[in-house]
Coordinates of N, CA, C and O in Angstrom, one line a residue:
X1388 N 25.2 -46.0 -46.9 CA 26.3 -45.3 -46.2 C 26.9 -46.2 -45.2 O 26.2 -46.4 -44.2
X1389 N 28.1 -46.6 -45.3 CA 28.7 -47.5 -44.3 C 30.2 -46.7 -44.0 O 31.3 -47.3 -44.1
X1390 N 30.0 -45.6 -43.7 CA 31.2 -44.8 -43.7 C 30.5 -43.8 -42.8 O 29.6 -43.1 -43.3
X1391 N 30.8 -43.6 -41.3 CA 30.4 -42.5 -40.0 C 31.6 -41.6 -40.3 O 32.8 -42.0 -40.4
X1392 N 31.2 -40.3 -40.4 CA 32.0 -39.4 -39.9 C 32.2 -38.5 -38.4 O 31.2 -37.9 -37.9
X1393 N 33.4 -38.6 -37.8 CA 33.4 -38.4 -36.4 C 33.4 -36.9 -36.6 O 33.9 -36.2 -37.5
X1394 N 32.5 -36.6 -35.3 CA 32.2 -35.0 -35.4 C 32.3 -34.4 -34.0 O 31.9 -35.0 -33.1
X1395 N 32.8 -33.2 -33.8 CA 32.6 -33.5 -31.9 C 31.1 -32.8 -31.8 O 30.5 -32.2 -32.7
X1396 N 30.8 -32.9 -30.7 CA 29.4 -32.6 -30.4 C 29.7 -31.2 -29.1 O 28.9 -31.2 -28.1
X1397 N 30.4 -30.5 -29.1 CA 30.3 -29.0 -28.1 C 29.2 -29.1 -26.9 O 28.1 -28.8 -27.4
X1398 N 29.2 -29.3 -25.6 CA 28.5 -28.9 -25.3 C 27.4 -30.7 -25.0 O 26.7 -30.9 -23.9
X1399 N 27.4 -31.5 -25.9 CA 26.6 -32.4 -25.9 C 27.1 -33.6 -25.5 O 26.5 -34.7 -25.6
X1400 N 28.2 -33.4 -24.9 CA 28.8 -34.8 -24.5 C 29.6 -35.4 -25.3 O 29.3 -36.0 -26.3
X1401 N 30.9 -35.1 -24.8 CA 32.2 -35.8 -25.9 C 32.4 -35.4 -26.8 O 31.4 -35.1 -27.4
X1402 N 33.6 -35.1 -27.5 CA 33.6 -34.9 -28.7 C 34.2 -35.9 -29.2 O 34.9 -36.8 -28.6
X1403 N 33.8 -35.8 -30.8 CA 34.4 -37.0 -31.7 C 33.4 -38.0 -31.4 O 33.8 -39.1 -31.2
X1404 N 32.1 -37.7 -31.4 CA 30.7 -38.4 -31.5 C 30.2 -38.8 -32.8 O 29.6 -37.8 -33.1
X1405 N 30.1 -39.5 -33.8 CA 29.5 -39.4 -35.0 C 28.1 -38.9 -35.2 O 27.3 -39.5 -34.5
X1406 N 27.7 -38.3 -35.8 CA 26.4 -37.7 -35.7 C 25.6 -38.0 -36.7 O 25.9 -39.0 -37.3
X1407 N 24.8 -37.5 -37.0 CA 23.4 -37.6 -38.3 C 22.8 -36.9 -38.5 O 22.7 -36.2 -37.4
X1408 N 21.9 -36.0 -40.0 CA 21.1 -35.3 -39.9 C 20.0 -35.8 -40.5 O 20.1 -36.6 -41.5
X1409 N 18.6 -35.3 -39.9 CA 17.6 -35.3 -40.9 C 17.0 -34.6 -40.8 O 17.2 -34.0 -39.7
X1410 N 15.7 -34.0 -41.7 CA 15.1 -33.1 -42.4 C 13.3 -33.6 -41.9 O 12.9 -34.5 -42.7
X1411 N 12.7 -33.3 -41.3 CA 11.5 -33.4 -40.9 C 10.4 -32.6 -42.3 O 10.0 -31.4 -42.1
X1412 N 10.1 -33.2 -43.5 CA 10.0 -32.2 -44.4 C 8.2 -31.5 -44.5 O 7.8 -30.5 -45.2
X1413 N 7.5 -32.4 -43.5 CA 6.6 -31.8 -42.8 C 6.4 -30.5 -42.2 O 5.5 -29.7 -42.3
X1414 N 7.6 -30.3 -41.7 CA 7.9 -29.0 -41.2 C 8.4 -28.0 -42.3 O 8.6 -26.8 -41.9
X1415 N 8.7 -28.3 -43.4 CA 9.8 -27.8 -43.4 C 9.1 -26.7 -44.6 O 8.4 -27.0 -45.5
X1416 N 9.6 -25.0 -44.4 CA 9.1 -24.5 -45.1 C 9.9 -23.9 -46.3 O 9.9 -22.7 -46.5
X1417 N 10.6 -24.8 -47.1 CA 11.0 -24.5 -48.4 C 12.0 -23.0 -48.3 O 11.9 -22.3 -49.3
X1418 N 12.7 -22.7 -47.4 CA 13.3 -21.2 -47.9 C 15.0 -21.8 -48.1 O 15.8 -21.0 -48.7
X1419 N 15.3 -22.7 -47.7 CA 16.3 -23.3 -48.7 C 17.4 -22.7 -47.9 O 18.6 -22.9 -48.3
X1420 N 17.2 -21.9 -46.3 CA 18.5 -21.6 -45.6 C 19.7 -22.5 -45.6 O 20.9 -22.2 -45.9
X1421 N 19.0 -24.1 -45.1 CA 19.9 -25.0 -45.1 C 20.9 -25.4 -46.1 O 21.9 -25.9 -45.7
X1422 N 20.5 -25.3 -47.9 CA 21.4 -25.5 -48.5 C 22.1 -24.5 -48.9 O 23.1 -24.7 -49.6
X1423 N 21.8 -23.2 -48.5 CA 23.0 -22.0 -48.3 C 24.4 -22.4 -47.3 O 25.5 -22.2 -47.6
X1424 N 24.0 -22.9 -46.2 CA 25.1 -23.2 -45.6 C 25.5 -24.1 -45.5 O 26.5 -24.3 -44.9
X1425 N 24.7 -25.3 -46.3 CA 25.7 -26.8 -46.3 C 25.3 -27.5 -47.6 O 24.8 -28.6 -47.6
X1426 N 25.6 -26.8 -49.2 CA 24.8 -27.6 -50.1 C 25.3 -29.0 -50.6 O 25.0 -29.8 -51.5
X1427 N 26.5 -29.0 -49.3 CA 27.2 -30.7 -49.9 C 26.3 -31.6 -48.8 O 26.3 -32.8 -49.0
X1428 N 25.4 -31.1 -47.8 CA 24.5 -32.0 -47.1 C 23.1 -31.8 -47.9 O 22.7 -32.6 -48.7
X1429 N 22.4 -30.6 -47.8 CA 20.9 -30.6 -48.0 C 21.0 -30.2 -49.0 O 22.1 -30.0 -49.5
X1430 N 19.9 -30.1 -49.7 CA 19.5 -29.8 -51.6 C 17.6 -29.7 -51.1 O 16.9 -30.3 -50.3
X1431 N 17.5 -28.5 -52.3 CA 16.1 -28.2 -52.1 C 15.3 -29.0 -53.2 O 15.9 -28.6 -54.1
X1432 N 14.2 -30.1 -53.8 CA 14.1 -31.1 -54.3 C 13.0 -30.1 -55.2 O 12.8 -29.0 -54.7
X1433 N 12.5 -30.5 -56.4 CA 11.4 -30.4 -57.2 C 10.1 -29.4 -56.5 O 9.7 -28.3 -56.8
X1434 N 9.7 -30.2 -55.5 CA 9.0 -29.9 -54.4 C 9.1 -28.6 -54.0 O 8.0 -28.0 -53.8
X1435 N 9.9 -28.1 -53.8 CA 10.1 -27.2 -52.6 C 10.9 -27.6 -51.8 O 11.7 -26.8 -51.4
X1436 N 10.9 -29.0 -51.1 CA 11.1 -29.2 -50.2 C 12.5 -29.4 -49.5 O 13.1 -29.6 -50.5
X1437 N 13.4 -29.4 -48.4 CA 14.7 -29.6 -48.5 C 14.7 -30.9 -48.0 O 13.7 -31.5 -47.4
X1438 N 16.1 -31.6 -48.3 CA 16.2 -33.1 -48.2 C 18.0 -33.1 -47.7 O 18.7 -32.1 -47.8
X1439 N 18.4 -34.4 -47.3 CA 19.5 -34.7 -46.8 C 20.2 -35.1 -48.2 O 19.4 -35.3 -49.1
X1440 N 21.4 -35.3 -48.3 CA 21.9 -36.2 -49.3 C 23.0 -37.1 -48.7 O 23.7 -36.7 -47.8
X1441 N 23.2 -38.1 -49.3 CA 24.1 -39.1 -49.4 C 25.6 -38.3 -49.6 O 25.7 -37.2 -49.9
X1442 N 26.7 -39.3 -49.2 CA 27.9 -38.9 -49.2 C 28.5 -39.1 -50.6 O 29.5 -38.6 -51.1
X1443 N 27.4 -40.2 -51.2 CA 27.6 -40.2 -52.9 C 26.8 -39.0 -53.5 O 26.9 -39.0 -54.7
X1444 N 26.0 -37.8 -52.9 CA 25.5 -36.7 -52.7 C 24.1 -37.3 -53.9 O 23.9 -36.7 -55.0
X1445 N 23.5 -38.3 -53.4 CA 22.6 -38.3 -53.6 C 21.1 -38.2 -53.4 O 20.8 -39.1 -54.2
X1446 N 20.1 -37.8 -52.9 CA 18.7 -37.0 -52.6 C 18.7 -38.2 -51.9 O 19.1 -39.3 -52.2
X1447 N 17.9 -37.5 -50.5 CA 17.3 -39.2 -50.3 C 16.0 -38.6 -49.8 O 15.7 -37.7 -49.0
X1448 N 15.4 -39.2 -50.3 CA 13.4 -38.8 -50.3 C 12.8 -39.5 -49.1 O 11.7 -39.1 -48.8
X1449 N 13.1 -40.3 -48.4 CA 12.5 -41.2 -47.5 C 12.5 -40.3 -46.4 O 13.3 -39.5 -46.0
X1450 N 11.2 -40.8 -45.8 CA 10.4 -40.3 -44.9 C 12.1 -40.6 -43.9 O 12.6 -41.7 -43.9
X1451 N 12.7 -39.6 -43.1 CA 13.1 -40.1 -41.9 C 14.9 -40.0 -42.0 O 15.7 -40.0 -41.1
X1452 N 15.1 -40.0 -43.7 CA 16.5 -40.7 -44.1 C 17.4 -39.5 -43.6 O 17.3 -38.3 -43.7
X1453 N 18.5 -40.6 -43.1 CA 19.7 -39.5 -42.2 C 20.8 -39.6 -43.4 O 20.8 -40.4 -44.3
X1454 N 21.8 -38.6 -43.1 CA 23.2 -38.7 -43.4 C 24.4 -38.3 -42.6 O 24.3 -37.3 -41.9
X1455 N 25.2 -38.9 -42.5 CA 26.2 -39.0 -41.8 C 26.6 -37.1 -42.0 O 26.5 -36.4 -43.0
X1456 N 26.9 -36.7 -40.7 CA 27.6 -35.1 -40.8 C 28.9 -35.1 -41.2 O 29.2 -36.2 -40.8
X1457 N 29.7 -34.7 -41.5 CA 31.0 -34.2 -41.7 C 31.2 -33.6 -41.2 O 30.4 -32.7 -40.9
X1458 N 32.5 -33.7 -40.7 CA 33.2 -33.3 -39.6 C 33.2 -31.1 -39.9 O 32.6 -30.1 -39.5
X1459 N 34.4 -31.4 -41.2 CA 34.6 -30.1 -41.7 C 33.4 -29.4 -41.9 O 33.7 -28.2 -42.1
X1460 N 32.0 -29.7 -42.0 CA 30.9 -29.0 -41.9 C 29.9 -29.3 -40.9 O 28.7 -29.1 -41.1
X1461 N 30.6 -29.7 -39.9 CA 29.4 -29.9 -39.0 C 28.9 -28.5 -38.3 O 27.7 -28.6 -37.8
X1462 N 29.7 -26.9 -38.1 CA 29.0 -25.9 -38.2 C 27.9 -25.2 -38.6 O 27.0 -24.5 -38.2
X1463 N 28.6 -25.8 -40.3 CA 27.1 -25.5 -41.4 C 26.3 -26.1 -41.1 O 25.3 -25.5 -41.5
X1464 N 26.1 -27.1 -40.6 CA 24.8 -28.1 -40.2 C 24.0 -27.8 -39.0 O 22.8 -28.1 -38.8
X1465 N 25.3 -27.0 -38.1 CA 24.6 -26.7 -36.8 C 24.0 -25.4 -37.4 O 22.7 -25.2 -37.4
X1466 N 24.8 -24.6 -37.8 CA 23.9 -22.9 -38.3 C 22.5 -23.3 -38.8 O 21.5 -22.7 -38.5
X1467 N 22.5 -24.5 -39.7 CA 20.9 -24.4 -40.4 C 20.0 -25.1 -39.7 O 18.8 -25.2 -40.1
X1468 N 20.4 -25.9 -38.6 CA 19.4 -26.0 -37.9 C 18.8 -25.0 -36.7 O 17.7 -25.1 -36.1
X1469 N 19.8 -24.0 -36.4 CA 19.9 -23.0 -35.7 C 18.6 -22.0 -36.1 O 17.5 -21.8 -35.5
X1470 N 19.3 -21.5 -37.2 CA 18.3 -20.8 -38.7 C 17.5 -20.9 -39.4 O 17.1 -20.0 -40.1
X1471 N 16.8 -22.2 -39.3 CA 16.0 -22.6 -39.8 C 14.8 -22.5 -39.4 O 14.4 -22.8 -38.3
X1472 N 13.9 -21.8 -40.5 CA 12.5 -21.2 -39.6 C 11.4 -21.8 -39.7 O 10.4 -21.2 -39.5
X1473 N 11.5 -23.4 -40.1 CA 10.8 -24.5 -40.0 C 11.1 -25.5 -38.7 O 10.3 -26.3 -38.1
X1474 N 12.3 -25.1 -38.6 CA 12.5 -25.8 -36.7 C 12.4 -26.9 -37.5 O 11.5 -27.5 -36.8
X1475 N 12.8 -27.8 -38.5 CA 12.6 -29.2 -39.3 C 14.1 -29.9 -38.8 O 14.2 -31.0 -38.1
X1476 N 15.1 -29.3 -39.1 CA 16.7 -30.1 -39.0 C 16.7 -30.7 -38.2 O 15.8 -30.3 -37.4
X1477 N 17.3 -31.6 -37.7 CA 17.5 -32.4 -36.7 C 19.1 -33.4 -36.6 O 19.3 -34.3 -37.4
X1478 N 19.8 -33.0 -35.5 CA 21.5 -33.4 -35.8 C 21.0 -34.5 -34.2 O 20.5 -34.0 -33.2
X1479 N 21.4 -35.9 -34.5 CA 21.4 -36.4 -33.4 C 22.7 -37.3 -33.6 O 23.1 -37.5 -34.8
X1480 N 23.4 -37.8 -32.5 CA 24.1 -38.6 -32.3 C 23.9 -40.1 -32.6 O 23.0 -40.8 -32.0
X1481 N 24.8 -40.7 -33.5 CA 24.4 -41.9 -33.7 C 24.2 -43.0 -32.9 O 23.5 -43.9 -33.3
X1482 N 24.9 -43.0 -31.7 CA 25.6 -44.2 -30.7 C 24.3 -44.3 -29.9 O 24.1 -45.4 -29.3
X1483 N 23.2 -43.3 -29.7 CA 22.2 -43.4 -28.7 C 21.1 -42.8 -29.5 O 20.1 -43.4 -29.4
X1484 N 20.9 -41.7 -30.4 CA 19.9 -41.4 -31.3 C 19.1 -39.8 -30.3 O 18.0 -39.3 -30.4
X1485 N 20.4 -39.4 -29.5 CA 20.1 -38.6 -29.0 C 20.1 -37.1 -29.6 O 21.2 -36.8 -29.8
X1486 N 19.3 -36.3 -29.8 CA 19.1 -35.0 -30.7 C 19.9 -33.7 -29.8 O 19.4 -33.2 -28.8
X1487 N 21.3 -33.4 -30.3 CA 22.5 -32.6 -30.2 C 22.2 -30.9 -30.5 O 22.6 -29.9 -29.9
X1488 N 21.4 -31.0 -31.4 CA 21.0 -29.9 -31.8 C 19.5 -30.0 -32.8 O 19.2 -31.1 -33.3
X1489 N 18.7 -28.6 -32.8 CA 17.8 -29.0 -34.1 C 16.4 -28.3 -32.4 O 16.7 -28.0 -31.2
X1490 N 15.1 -28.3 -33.0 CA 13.8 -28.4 -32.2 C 13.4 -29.3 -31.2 O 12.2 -29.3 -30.9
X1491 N 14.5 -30.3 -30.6 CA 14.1 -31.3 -30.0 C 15.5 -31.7 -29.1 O 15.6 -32.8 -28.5
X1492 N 16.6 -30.8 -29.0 CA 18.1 -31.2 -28.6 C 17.6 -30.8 -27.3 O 16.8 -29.8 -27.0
X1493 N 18.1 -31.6 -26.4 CA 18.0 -31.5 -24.6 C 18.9 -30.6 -24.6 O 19.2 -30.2 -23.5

């Protein structure tokens, strides 16, 4: 992914921040909230488990792996990590790696 989408961040300093999400899948308890509200980001895998995808909307399995937010759904992204009753999502800002929203957002 060599393509950031600028997202504003409400509340978190500046908008038009590029952001990131990822999926803690340790936590994460399979009820699939997050691909109800964003299934062009997350997808529920074989597993159970939910996963980020690529902007080629590809799975990405790796321990840690981010994907750029989209702007036009950076709501959906916030709602499921909002929603999410594994407290797993995690949206941080790319420029510093600071967590915007998700179980760990200051």
């Amino acid at each position: 992914m060599t393509v950031q989408h600028e997202a504003p961040t409400s509340g978190s300093g500046g908008a038009g921040e590029a952001l990131e999400v990822w999926i803690d899948q340790d936590l994460c308890t399979g009820d699939g909230i997050c691909a109800q509200y964003a299934p062009e980001v997350f997808e529920l895998d074989i597993d159970g488990l939910a996963y980020v995808k690529s902007a080629e909307d590809e799975l990405l399995q790796e321990a840690g792996a981010t994907t750029p937010v989209p702007l036009p759904l950076l709501q959906d992204v916030v709602d499921s990590a909002k929603e999410c009753p594994g407290d797993c999502i995690h949206v941080r800002r790319v420029a510093d790696g600071v967590e915007v929203y998700g179980p760990d957002a200051e």
